[in-house]
Tab-separated table of C-alpha atoms (C1' of nucleotides) in Angstrom:
chain	number	residue	atom	x	y	z
A	1	UNK	CA	-25.295	33.076	11.014
A	2	UNK	CA	-23.461	30.896	13.607
A	3	UNK	CA	-19.724	31.760	13.572
A	4	UNK	CA	-17.212	28.864	13.317
A	5	UNK	CA	-15.938	28.079	16.753
A	6	UNK	CA	-12.161	27.678	16.989
A	7	UNK	CA	-9.786	26.368	19.482
A	8	UNK	CA	-5.927	26.929	19.501
A	9	UNK	CA	-3.360	25.032	20.853
A	10	UNK	CA	-0.064	26.572	20.446
A	11	UNK	CA	2.862	27.302	22.523
A	12	UNK	CA	4.344	30.300	20.883
A	13	UNK	CA	2.611	33.092	22.692
A	14	UNK	CA	2.908	35.633	19.927
A	15	UNK	CA	1.408	33.416	17.264
A	16	UNK	CA	-1.416	32.238	19.618
A	17	UNK	CA	-2.509	35.492	20.669
A	18	UNK	CA	-2.217	36.960	17.137
A	19	UNK	CA	-4.518	34.212	15.885
A	20	UNK	CA	-6.727	34.588	18.961
A	21	UNK	CA	-7.234	38.239	18.107
A	22	UNK	CA	-7.821	37.964	14.451
A	23	UNK	CA	-10.437	35.243	15.279
A	24	UNK	CA	-12.103	37.551	17.746
A	25	UNK	CA	-12.387	40.390	15.433
A	26	UNK	CA	-13.369	38.632	12.496
A	27	UNK	CA	-17.003	38.179	11.653
A	28	UNK	CA	-17.936	34.750	11.273
A	29	UNK	CA	-15.523	33.298	13.613
A	30	UNK	CA	-15.074	32.892	17.301
A	31	UNK	CA	-12.192	31.680	19.416
A	32	UNK	CA	-13.396	29.226	21.935
A	33	UNK	CA	-10.315	28.880	23.957
A	34	UNK	CA	-6.278	29.237	23.428
A	35	UNK	CA	-4.111	26.771	25.177
A	36	UNK	CA	-0.260	26.688	25.212
A	37	UNK	CA	-0.050	23.045	25.754
A	38	UNK	CA	-1.913	19.891	25.236
A	39	UNK	CA	-1.776	18.852	28.732
A	40	UNK	CA	-3.498	22.048	29.657
A	41	UNK	CA	-6.035	21.820	26.953
A	42	UNK	CA	-7.287	18.331	27.078
A	43	UNK	CA	-9.225	18.601	30.517
A	44	UNK	CA	-10.638	21.861	29.478
A	45	UNK	CA	-11.360	21.385	25.660
A	46	UNK	CA	-14.851	22.575	24.699
A	47	UNK	CA	-16.758	21.665	21.602
A	48	UNK	CA	-15.409	23.477	18.654
A	49	UNK	CA	-15.887	23.327	14.951
A	50	UNK	CA	-12.045	23.446	14.152
A	51	UNK	CA	-8.979	22.865	16.358
A	52	UNK	CA	-5.757	24.522	15.269
A	53	UNK	CA	-3.031	22.243	16.942
A	54	UNK	CA	0.779	23.054	16.656
A	55	UNK	CA	2.659	20.050	15.404
A	56	UNK	CA	5.772	20.739	17.702
A	57	UNK	CA	4.455	21.242	21.389
A	58	UNK	CA	6.448	20.942	24.498
A	59	UNK	CA	5.458	17.978	26.465
A	60	UNK	CA	2.938	15.866	24.498
A	61	UNK	CA	3.296	16.486	20.813
A	62	UNK	CA	0.590	17.529	18.598
A	63	UNK	CA	0.647	14.374	16.587
A	64	UNK	CA	0.346	12.230	19.650
A	65	UNK	CA	-2.442	14.122	20.896
A	66	UNK	CA	-4.580	13.974	17.663
A	67	UNK	CA	-6.121	10.528	19.080
A	68	UNK	CA	-6.844	11.951	22.464
A	69	UNK	CA	-8.478	15.156	21.117
A	70	UNK	CA	-10.644	13.086	18.292
A	71	UNK	CA	-11.855	10.891	21.013
A	72	UNK	CA	-13.030	13.891	23.183
A	73	UNK	CA	-14.404	15.737	20.235
A	74	UNK	CA	-15.144	13.520	17.535
A	75	UNK	CA	-16.793	16.018	15.172
A	76	UNK	CA	-14.164	18.794	15.527
A	77	UNK	CA	-11.821	19.113	12.623
A	78	UNK	CA	-8.084	19.351	13.418
A	79	UNK	CA	-5.670	21.641	11.518
A	80	UNK	CA	-2.236	20.996	12.162
A	81	UNK	CA	0.161	24.058	12.218
A	82	UNK	CA	3.761	23.312	11.084
A	83	UNK	CA	6.731	25.491	10.940
A	84	UNK	CA	8.245	23.554	8.092
A	85	UNK	CA	7.547	20.721	6.073
A	86	UNK	CA	8.777	17.191	7.887
A	87	UNK	CA	7.772	14.264	5.849
A	88	UNK	CA	7.786	12.110	8.783
A	89	UNK	CA	5.565	14.221	10.796
A	90	UNK	CA	3.265	14.900	7.933
A	91	UNK	CA	3.007	11.346	7.431
A	92	UNK	CA	2.142	10.592	11.002
A	93	UNK	CA	-0.424	13.388	11.280
A	94	UNK	CA	-2.167	11.956	8.103
A	95	UNK	CA	-2.491	8.555	9.678
A	96	UNK	CA	-3.681	10.046	12.809
A	97	UNK	CA	-6.391	11.554	11.046
A	98	UNK	CA	-5.693	15.230	10.857
A	99	UNK	CA	-7.908	17.229	8.731
A	100	UNK	CA	-5.491	20.100	7.416
A	101	UNK	CA	-1.920	20.941	7.209
A	102	UNK	CA	-0.943	24.661	7.100
A	103	UNK	CA	2.269	26.453	7.528
A	104	UNK	CA	2.428	29.070	10.342
A	105	UNK	CA	3.653	31.549	7.776
A	106	UNK	CA	0.354	31.338	5.956
A	107	UNK	CA	-1.260	34.803	5.771
A	108	UNK	CA	-4.099	35.176	8.268
A	109	UNK	CA	-6.412	35.614	5.586
A	110	UNK	CA	-5.729	32.435	4.251
A	111	UNK	CA	-5.841	30.628	7.702
A	112	UNK	CA	-9.301	31.779	7.838
A	113	UNK	CA	-10.141	30.454	4.539
A	114	UNK	CA	-8.410	27.111	5.678
A	115	UNK	CA	-10.497	27.042	8.717
A	116	UNK	CA	-13.697	27.425	6.704
A	117	UNK	CA	-12.609	24.696	4.333
A	118	UNK	CA	-11.966	22.523	7.264
A	119	UNK	CA	-15.315	23.104	8.810
A	120	UNK	CA	-16.896	22.356	5.639
A	121	UNK	CA	-15.148	18.952	5.476
A	122	UNK	CA	-12.338	19.707	3.197
A	123	UNK	CA	-8.671	19.253	4.029
A	124	UNK	CA	-6.826	22.354	3.339
A	125	UNK	CA	-3.077	22.089	2.704
A	126	UNK	CA	-0.516	24.533	1.887
A	127	UNK	CA	0.689	23.508	-1.636
A	128	UNK	CA	4.167	23.024	-0.313
A	129	UNK	CA	2.881	20.378	2.202
A	130	UNK	CA	0.612	18.852	-0.311
A	131	UNK	CA	3.741	18.201	-2.530
A	132	UNK	CA	5.415	16.325	0.339
A	133	UNK	CA	2.102	14.342	0.718
A	134	UNK	CA	1.793	13.425	-2.899
A	135	UNK	CA	5.406	12.155	-2.945
A	136	UNK	CA	4.748	10.066	-0.010
A	137	UNK	CA	1.861	8.823	-1.543
A	138	UNK	CA	3.417	7.923	-4.972
A	139	UNK	CA	6.115	6.204	-2.691
A	140	UNK	CA	3.724	3.963	-0.685
A	141	UNK	CA	0.773	3.381	-3.119
A	142	UNK	CA	0.554	0.154	-5.020
A	143	UNK	CA	1.862	0.458	-8.494
A	144	UNK	CA	-0.566	-1.382	-10.818
A	145	UNK	CA	1.765	-2.667	-13.389
A	146	UNK	CA	0.937	-4.727	-16.617
A	147	UNK	CA	-2.235	-6.629	-17.119
A	148	UNK	CA	-2.703	-9.542	-14.788
A	149	UNK	CA	-5.445	-10.899	-17.037
A	150	UNK	CA	-6.827	-12.899	-14.174
A	151	UNK	CA	-10.441	-14.249	-14.299
A	152	UNK	CA	-13.141	-13.467	-11.594
A	153	UNK	CA	-12.677	-16.693	-9.825
A	154	UNK	CA	-8.932	-16.253	-9.979
A	155	UNK	CA	-9.077	-12.936	-8.403
A	156	UNK	CA	-11.570	-14.206	-5.657
A	157	UNK	CA	-8.948	-17.035	-4.680
A	158	UNK	CA	-5.898	-14.708	-5.003
A	159	UNK	CA	-7.819	-12.406	-2.595
A	160	UNK	CA	-8.193	-15.556	-0.315
A	161	UNK	CA	-4.596	-16.459	-0.561
A	162	UNK	CA	-3.636	-12.966	0.574
A	163	UNK	CA	-5.930	-13.324	3.469
A	164	UNK	CA	-3.653	-16.184	4.585
A	165	UNK	CA	-6.235	-19.181	3.556
A	166	UNK	CA	-4.569	-22.520	2.694
A	167	UNK	CA	-5.828	-24.716	0.110
A	168	UNK	CA	-8.300	-26.795	2.136
A	169	UNK	CA	-9.739	-23.746	3.778
A	170	UNK	CA	-10.182	-22.213	0.608
A	171	UNK	CA	-11.924	-25.162	-0.867
A	172	UNK	CA	-14.539	-25.306	2.107
A	173	UNK	CA	-15.146	-21.676	2.013
A	174	UNK	CA	-16.002	-21.682	-1.881
A	175	UNK	CA	-17.780	-25.139	-1.828
A	176	UNK	CA	-15.397	-26.702	-4.311
A	177	UNK	CA	-12.782	-29.467	-4.584
A	178	UNK	CA	-9.431	-28.804	-3.221
A	179	UNK	CA	-8.209	-30.096	-6.643
A	180	UNK	CA	-10.048	-27.148	-8.343
A	181	UNK	CA	-8.568	-24.698	-5.949
A	182	UNK	CA	-4.986	-25.962	-6.906
A	183	UNK	CA	-5.910	-25.582	-10.638
A	184	UNK	CA	-6.852	-21.945	-10.067
A	185	UNK	CA	-3.904	-21.256	-8.023
A	186	UNK	CA	-1.683	-22.950	-10.668
A	187	UNK	CA	-3.284	-20.680	-13.591
A	188	UNK	CA	-2.719	-17.716	-11.163
A	189	UNK	CA	0.922	-18.572	-11.051
A	190	UNK	CA	1.342	-18.828	-14.735
A	191	UNK	CA	-0.435	-15.533	-15.437
A	192	UNK	CA	1.514	-13.776	-12.628
A	193	UNK	CA	4.727	-15.446	-13.575
A	194	UNK	CA	5.384	-16.744	-10.153
A	195	UNK	CA	6.058	-20.058	-8.671
A	196	UNK	CA	4.818	-19.947	-5.018
A	197	UNK	CA	2.072	-18.784	-2.917
A	198	UNK	CA	4.234	-16.062	-1.184
A	199	UNK	CA	5.317	-14.676	-4.439
A	200	UNK	CA	1.797	-14.335	-5.621
A	201	UNK	CA	0.658	-12.651	-2.348
A	202	UNK	CA	3.642	-10.411	-2.694
A	203	UNK	CA	2.807	-9.425	-5.976
A	204	UNK	CA	-0.955	-8.977	-5.426
A	205	UNK	CA	-0.168	-6.735	-2.505
A	206	UNK	CA	2.520	-4.674	-4.415
A	207	UNK	CA	0.238	-4.316	-7.587
A	208	UNK	CA	-2.828	-3.669	-5.805
A	209	UNK	CA	-4.610	-6.471	-7.347
A	210	UNK	CA	-6.137	-7.932	-4.134
B	1	UNK	CA	9.590	40.700	-13.704
B	2	UNK	CA	9.052	37.766	-15.999
B	3	UNK	CA	5.352	36.575	-16.026
B	4	UNK	CA	4.382	33.002	-15.458
B	5	UNK	CA	3.843	31.591	-18.798
B	6	UNK	CA	0.506	29.496	-18.852
B	7	UNK	CA	-0.893	27.136	-21.240
B	8	UNK	CA	-4.540	25.922	-21.121
B	9	UNK	CA	-5.997	22.643	-22.629
B	10	UNK	CA	-9.770	22.613	-21.952
B	11	UNK	CA	-12.551	21.670	-24.257
B	12	UNK	CA	-15.064	23.814	-22.907
B	13	UNK	CA	-15.063	26.954	-24.962
B	14	UNK	CA	-16.533	29.401	-22.341
B	15	UNK	CA	-14.168	28.193	-19.273
B	16	UNK	CA	-11.257	28.095	-21.670
B	17	UNK	CA	-11.581	31.655	-23.110
B	18	UNK	CA	-12.557	33.011	-19.591
B	19	UNK	CA	-9.348	31.757	-18.337
B	20	UNK	CA	-7.512	32.993	-21.271
B	21	UNK	CA	-9.030	36.658	-20.478
B	22	UNK	CA	-8.137	36.716	-16.915
B	23	UNK	CA	-4.628	35.437	-17.638
B	24	UNK	CA	-4.068	38.020	-20.591
B	25	UNK	CA	-5.478	40.863	-18.350
B	26	UNK	CA	-3.579	40.012	-15.076
B	27	UNK	CA	-0.176	41.285	-14.255
B	28	UNK	CA	2.515	38.617	-13.925
B	29	UNK	CA	0.698	36.023	-15.899
B	30	UNK	CA	0.680	35.343	-19.785
B	31	UNK	CA	-1.334	32.755	-21.591
B	32	UNK	CA	1.071	31.234	-24.204
B	33	UNK	CA	-1.849	29.117	-25.942
B	34	UNK	CA	-5.171	27.770	-25.260
B	35	UNK	CA	-6.256	24.308	-26.905
B	36	UNK	CA	-9.414	22.427	-26.908
B	37	UNK	CA	-7.767	19.143	-26.935
B	38	UNK	CA	-4.574	17.088	-26.360
B	39	UNK	CA	-4.658	16.137	-29.860
B	40	UNK	CA	-4.449	19.659	-31.027
B	41	UNK	CA	-2.190	20.902	-28.296
B	42	UNK	CA	0.635	18.179	-28.271
B	43	UNK	CA	2.342	19.138	-31.715
B	44	UNK	CA	2.181	22.768	-30.997
B	45	UNK	CA	3.104	22.833	-27.367
B	46	UNK	CA	5.293	25.607	-26.433
B	47	UNK	CA	7.374	26.095	-23.368
B	48	UNK	CA	5.269	27.012	-20.430
B	49	UNK	CA	5.601	27.528	-16.598
B	50	UNK	CA	2.263	25.835	-15.855
B	51	UNK	CA	-0.317	23.768	-17.975
B	52	UNK	CA	-3.885	23.678	-17.112
B	53	UNK	CA	-5.179	20.353	-18.106
B	54	UNK	CA	-8.994	19.458	-18.106
B	55	UNK	CA	-9.124	15.896	-16.813
B	56	UNK	CA	-12.144	14.965	-19.013
B	57	UNK	CA	-11.182	15.578	-22.547
B	58	UNK	CA	-12.879	14.377	-25.762
B	59	UNK	CA	-10.368	11.917	-27.490
B	60	UNK	CA	-7.472	11.343	-25.268
B	61	UNK	CA	-8.136	12.290	-21.695
B	62	UNK	CA	-6.048	14.671	-19.649
B	63	UNK	CA	-4.839	11.943	-17.427
B	64	UNK	CA	-3.607	9.738	-20.354
B	65	UNK	CA	-1.853	12.640	-21.604
B	66	UNK	CA	0.090	13.776	-18.584
B	67	UNK	CA	2.899	11.447	-19.484
B	68	UNK	CA	3.429	12.824	-23.123
B	69	UNK	CA	3.035	16.371	-22.042
B	70	UNK	CA	5.726	15.762	-19.166
B	71	UNK	CA	7.829	14.295	-21.888
B	72	UNK	CA	7.519	17.014	-24.191
B	73	UNK	CA	7.878	19.734	-21.350
B	74	UNK	CA	9.652	18.061	-18.494
B	75	UNK	CA	9.869	21.402	-16.296
B	76	UNK	CA	6.353	22.386	-16.892
B	77	UNK	CA	3.932	22.050	-14.074
B	78	UNK	CA	0.569	20.564	-14.772
B	79	UNK	CA	-2.513	21.489	-12.883
B	80	UNK	CA	-5.581	19.178	-13.582
B	81	UNK	CA	-9.023	20.798	-13.625
B	82	UNK	CA	-11.800	18.736	-12.593
B	83	UNK	CA	-15.448	19.217	-12.267
B	84	UNK	CA	-15.984	17.073	-9.551
B	85	UNK	CA	-14.008	14.590	-7.404
B	86	UNK	CA	-13.578	11.425	-8.837
B	87	UNK	CA	-11.347	9.067	-6.550
B	88	UNK	CA	-10.356	7.046	-9.386
B	89	UNK	CA	-9.280	9.738	-11.657
B	90	UNK	CA	-7.549	11.790	-8.971
B	91	UNK	CA	-5.681	8.683	-8.046
B	92	UNK	CA	-4.502	8.251	-11.585
B	93	UNK	CA	-3.509	11.730	-11.991
B	94	UNK	CA	-1.577	11.501	-8.989
B	95	UNK	CA	0.484	8.305	-10.050
B	96	UNK	CA	0.843	10.017	-13.461
B	97	UNK	CA	2.606	12.979	-11.802
B	98	UNK	CA	0.195	15.887	-12.196
B	99	UNK	CA	1.261	19.028	-9.865
B	100	UNK	CA	-2.093	20.224	-8.764
B	101	UNK	CA	-5.685	19.424	-8.622
B	102	UNK	CA	-8.393	22.078	-8.654
B	103	UNK	CA	-11.996	22.144	-9.073
B	104	UNK	CA	-13.415	24.304	-12.049
B	105	UNK	CA	-15.631	26.053	-9.899
B	106	UNK	CA	-12.717	27.686	-7.944
B	107	UNK	CA	-12.931	31.580	-8.140
B	108	UNK	CA	-10.460	32.930	-10.800
B	109	UNK	CA	-8.441	34.596	-8.020
B	110	UNK	CA	-7.686	31.269	-6.272
B	111	UNK	CA	-6.862	29.936	-9.839
B	112	UNK	CA	-4.051	32.329	-10.234
B	113	UNK	CA	-2.952	31.532	-6.618
B	114	UNK	CA	-2.707	27.911	-7.727
B	115	UNK	CA	-0.691	28.796	-10.807
B	116	UNK	CA	1.680	30.578	-8.687
B	117	UNK	CA	2.032	27.695	-6.057
B	118	UNK	CA	2.526	25.217	-8.667
B	119	UNK	CA	5.078	27.349	-10.430
B	120	UNK	CA	7.046	27.636	-7.179
B	121	UNK	CA	7.203	23.761	-6.854
B	122	UNK	CA	4.084	23.260	-4.736
B	123	UNK	CA	1.063	21.211	-5.294
B	124	UNK	CA	-2.210	23.323	-5.016
B	125	UNK	CA	-5.170	21.289	-4.186
B	126	UNK	CA	-8.748	22.277	-3.544
B	127	UNK	CA	-9.467	21.368	0.098
B	128	UNK	CA	-12.151	18.921	-1.157
B	129	UNK	CA	-9.821	17.178	-3.475
B	130	UNK	CA	-6.984	16.919	-0.828
B	131	UNK	CA	-9.542	15.261	1.470
B	132	UNK	CA	-10.212	12.403	-1.257
B	133	UNK	CA	-6.384	12.270	-1.693
B	134	UNK	CA	-5.944	11.766	2.012
B	135	UNK	CA	-8.468	9.393	2.461
B	136	UNK	CA	-7.064	7.216	-0.542
B	137	UNK	CA	-3.684	7.579	1.242
B	138	UNK	CA	-4.951	6.285	4.559
B	139	UNK	CA	-6.360	3.485	2.737
B	140	UNK	CA	-3.319	2.258	0.813
B	141	UNK	CA	-0.572	3.140	3.427
B	142	UNK	CA	0.765	0.257	5.647
B	143	UNK	CA	-0.515	0.455	9.085
B	144	UNK	CA	2.212	-0.350	11.400
B	145	UNK	CA	0.503	-2.014	14.218
B	146	UNK	CA	1.953	-3.709	17.253
B	147	UNK	CA	5.594	-4.512	18.111
B	148	UNK	CA	6.833	-7.176	16.070
B	149	UNK	CA	9.801	-7.776	18.033
B	150	UNK	CA	11.814	-9.285	15.515
B	151	UNK	CA	15.620	-9.568	15.395
B	152	UNK	CA	17.771	-8.010	12.743
B	153	UNK	CA	18.460	-11.498	11.247
B	154	UNK	CA	14.624	-12.273	11.426
B	155	UNK	CA	13.797	-9.094	9.619
B	156	UNK	CA	16.311	-9.688	6.970
B	157	UNK	CA	14.933	-13.263	6.224
B	158	UNK	CA	11.360	-11.842	6.289
B	159	UNK	CA	12.333	-9.168	3.667
B	160	UNK	CA	13.722	-11.980	1.510
B	161	UNK	CA	10.587	-14.099	1.789
B	162	UNK	CA	8.735	-10.877	0.709
B	163	UNK	CA	11.057	-10.924	-2.325
B	164	UNK	CA	9.784	-14.460	-3.278
B	165	UNK	CA	13.145	-16.506	-2.211
B	166	UNK	CA	12.388	-19.983	-0.897
B	167	UNK	CA	14.341	-21.554	1.830
B	168	UNK	CA	17.118	-23.071	-0.227
B	169	UNK	CA	17.747	-19.692	-2.188
B	170	UNK	CA	17.812	-17.982	1.234
B	171	UNK	CA	20.261	-20.403	2.502
B	172	UNK	CA	22.647	-19.787	-0.312
B	173	UNK	CA	22.112	-15.999	-0.353
B	174	UNK	CA	23.060	-15.796	3.531
B	175	UNK	CA	25.786	-18.601	3.512
B	176	UNK	CA	23.873	-20.528	6.237
B	177	UNK	CA	22.259	-24.115	6.202
B	178	UNK	CA	18.828	-24.227	5.051
B	179	UNK	CA	17.986	-25.693	8.529
B	180	UNK	CA	19.028	-22.524	10.018
B	181	UNK	CA	16.896	-20.727	7.785
B	182	UNK	CA	13.874	-22.709	8.637
B	183	UNK	CA	14.444	-22.148	12.227
B	184	UNK	CA	14.503	-18.394	11.707
B	185	UNK	CA	11.283	-18.633	9.810
B	186	UNK	CA	9.819	-20.719	12.628
B	187	UNK	CA	10.631	-17.837	14.972
B	188	UNK	CA	9.176	-15.336	12.685
B	189	UNK	CA	5.945	-17.289	12.597
B	190	UNK	CA	5.672	-17.363	16.224
B	191	UNK	CA	6.273	-13.775	16.623
B	192	UNK	CA	3.956	-12.693	13.881
B	193	UNK	CA	1.290	-15.414	14.927
B	194	UNK	CA	1.076	-16.789	11.613
B	195	UNK	CA	1.560	-20.399	10.346
B	196	UNK	CA	2.543	-20.122	6.703
B	197	UNK	CA	4.848	-18.068	4.444
B	198	UNK	CA	2.041	-16.377	2.503
B	199	UNK	CA	0.394	-15.183	5.862
B	200	UNK	CA	3.886	-13.997	6.870
B	201	UNK	CA	4.448	-12.054	3.578
B	202	UNK	CA	1.111	-10.521	3.751
B	203	UNK	CA	1.595	-9.305	7.323
B	204	UNK	CA	4.876	-8.006	6.579
B	205	UNK	CA	3.524	-5.876	3.650
B	206	UNK	CA	0.386	-4.799	5.143
B	207	UNK	CA	2.209	-3.440	8.262
B	208	UNK	CA	5.218	-2.076	6.394
B	209	UNK	CA	7.644	-4.326	8.224
B	210	UNK	CA	9.485	-5.501	5.079
C	1	DG	C1'	32.567	-15.290	34.761
C	2	DA	C1'	27.601	-16.184	34.532
C	3	DC	C1'	23.395	-15.965	32.266
C	4	DA	C1'	20.295	-14.995	28.613
C	5	DA	C1'	19.713	-14.106	23.849
C	6	DA	C1'	20.581	-14.945	19.160
C	7	DA	C1'	22.239	-17.487	15.470
C	8	DT	C1'	23.530	-21.693	13.991
C	9	DG	C1'	22.703	-26.618	12.652
C	10	DA	C1'	20.542	-31.234	12.629
C	11	DC	C1'	16.888	-34.757	12.708
C	12	DT	C1'	11.859	-36.642	12.090
C	13	DC	C1'	7.200	-36.730	10.101
C	14	DA	C1'	3.067	-35.801	8.127
C	15	DA	C1'	0.819	-32.627	5.603
C	16	DA	C1'	1.004	-29.328	2.086
C	17	DC	C1'	2.630	-27.648	-2.114
C	18	DG	C1'	4.094	-27.013	-7.182
C	19	DG	C1'	4.317	-29.218	-11.632
C	20	DG	C1'	2.634	-32.169	-14.605
C	21	DT	C1'	-1.195	-34.388	-17.208
C	22	DT	C1'	-6.068	-35.251	-18.553
C	23	DA	C1'	-11.110	-34.557	-18.619
C	24	DT	C1'	-15.798	-32.853	-18.821
C	25	DA	C1'	-19.628	-29.436	-18.887
C	26	DG	C1'	-21.206	-24.729	-19.835
C	27	DA	C1'	-20.525	-20.039	-21.598
C	28	DA	C1'	-18.680	-17.152	-24.815
C	29	DA	C1'	-16.640	-15.937	-29.145
C	30	DA	C1'	-15.578	-16.924	-33.955
D	1	DT	C1'	-21.142	-24.835	-35.779
D	2	DT	C1'	-16.649	-25.153	-34.093
D	3	DT	C1'	-13.560	-23.276	-31.114
D	4	DT	C1'	-11.884	-21.137	-27.252
D	5	DC	C1'	-12.349	-19.897	-22.477
D	6	DT	C1'	-13.744	-21.091	-17.861
D	7	DA	C1'	-14.820	-23.677	-13.844
D	8	DT	C1'	-14.931	-27.846	-12.407
D	9	DA	C1'	-12.221	-32.232	-10.943
D	10	DA	C1'	-8.871	-36.322	-10.564
D	11	DC	C1'	-4.403	-38.371	-10.321
D	12	DC	C1'	0.796	-38.955	-9.925
D	13	DC	C1'	5.291	-37.351	-8.117
D	14	DG	C1'	8.963	-35.552	-5.810
D	15	DT	C1'	9.858	-31.439	-3.084
D	16	DT	C1'	8.924	-28.316	0.303
D	17	DT	C1'	7.052	-26.905	4.578
D	18	DG	C1'	5.445	-26.330	9.213
D	19	DA	C1'	5.894	-28.134	13.791
D	20	DG	C1'	8.373	-30.507	17.124
D	21	DT	C1'	12.778	-31.151	19.706
D	22	DC	C1'	17.740	-30.915	20.733
D	23	DA	C1'	22.445	-29.113	20.502
D	24	DT	C1'	26.223	-25.889	19.841
D	25	DT	C1'	28.470	-21.418	19.282
D	26	DT	C1'	28.421	-16.527	19.587
D	27	DT	C1'	27.071	-12.270	21.436
D	28	DG	C1'	25.750	-9.152	24.789
D	29	DT	C1'	24.629	-7.889	29.724
D	30	DC	C1'	25.063	-7.865	34.577
DNA sequence: GACAAAATGACTCAAACGGGTTATAGAAAA
DNA sequence: TTTTCTATAACCCGTTTGAGTCATTTTGTC
């Protein structure tokens, strides 16, 4: 069976070489390269199944480099290595499209499992990091509150309001009179208990209606 | 050392009893109770470190029950058991405050690890589920795009627009003339490249400006 | 002190908006 | 069958808004 090809980018020599050895001597894994910085790695990057990337690196940080690496090797999965959890960094790494987040203190056996998980399309996460991610998630996700009770048509129109259309544009887009549009909007206001377009738009976005 | 006390709520007999036995015969774990439904469990729930809760249950579903269980046992950690990933259910479970999500096909050894992780405040997640969560996250999180270049005052006013204030309310709140407010708003429009309040509000919310 | 940004304020004007009321046709529910 | 709900449409009225131009003061920087 083909081994999983792994590239390491990590400035801490001991950790990098330790990982390197584990990978070399474990059946089913193969370490393609091991770099100490992104600057060194980028021009020489070879196709890998998984890239282990330190989140804190001298020079270009791991987070900033996710994009460049993904561009060069679009199919490779990137697992971030972090020393401790840092809400802001975790958030940025997620948005940049990393495929896993594990603490450096994770025992080698679990690192190997994580590499396998990532190679298979999962997103391995240290439970401690996962907790941070979910807390962030709850903070940012829309909180669908009460029933809005909007009809199909009203939802459609609210959606267009969020897109920024005005009454006339909406009327033309839906092939109805502007008066009808105004009527629907009035009903939306009543049902959402708001009194202006911007309030309706804000409510729609905050509660994930549109 | 005190064992980790676990309660199981799962309608599938084989799975429930299997887990029960594993917990009984593993050092460091103790199964407090094993129920086949939330209705049966709720009145008889005893304090536990971790509760394993099936996401699909006859009668009251696991998700709907998270709230009731958390209310009765606020310090217990709840790990959801899922057969397959279902974006919508995972999302709801997260918002309801579950502390872990693992697939039922997870091998017993890893279930035990997950129980330990949850007991220690982490959020163990099967990598496959974690992938779904992160995809959802990216979908809902604001995507800070370009520079908006707004001044302090303009940001303040944009924030109030998002809250739904109209020009006059804003003027009164900030102790300035309504004409000044309108001027600021005009500048905001120019900088955000929009032409109406609702567009400005939508942009502010989508890009996390306000 | 000179200069550039901000913040403040005022004026105009047409267009859009929010709030009412009313009406009709068709679909769905009672 | 009658009633309710939905989508459609029109009209009125007063207010707000968006866009433009201009002016003053404050603030920060060179």
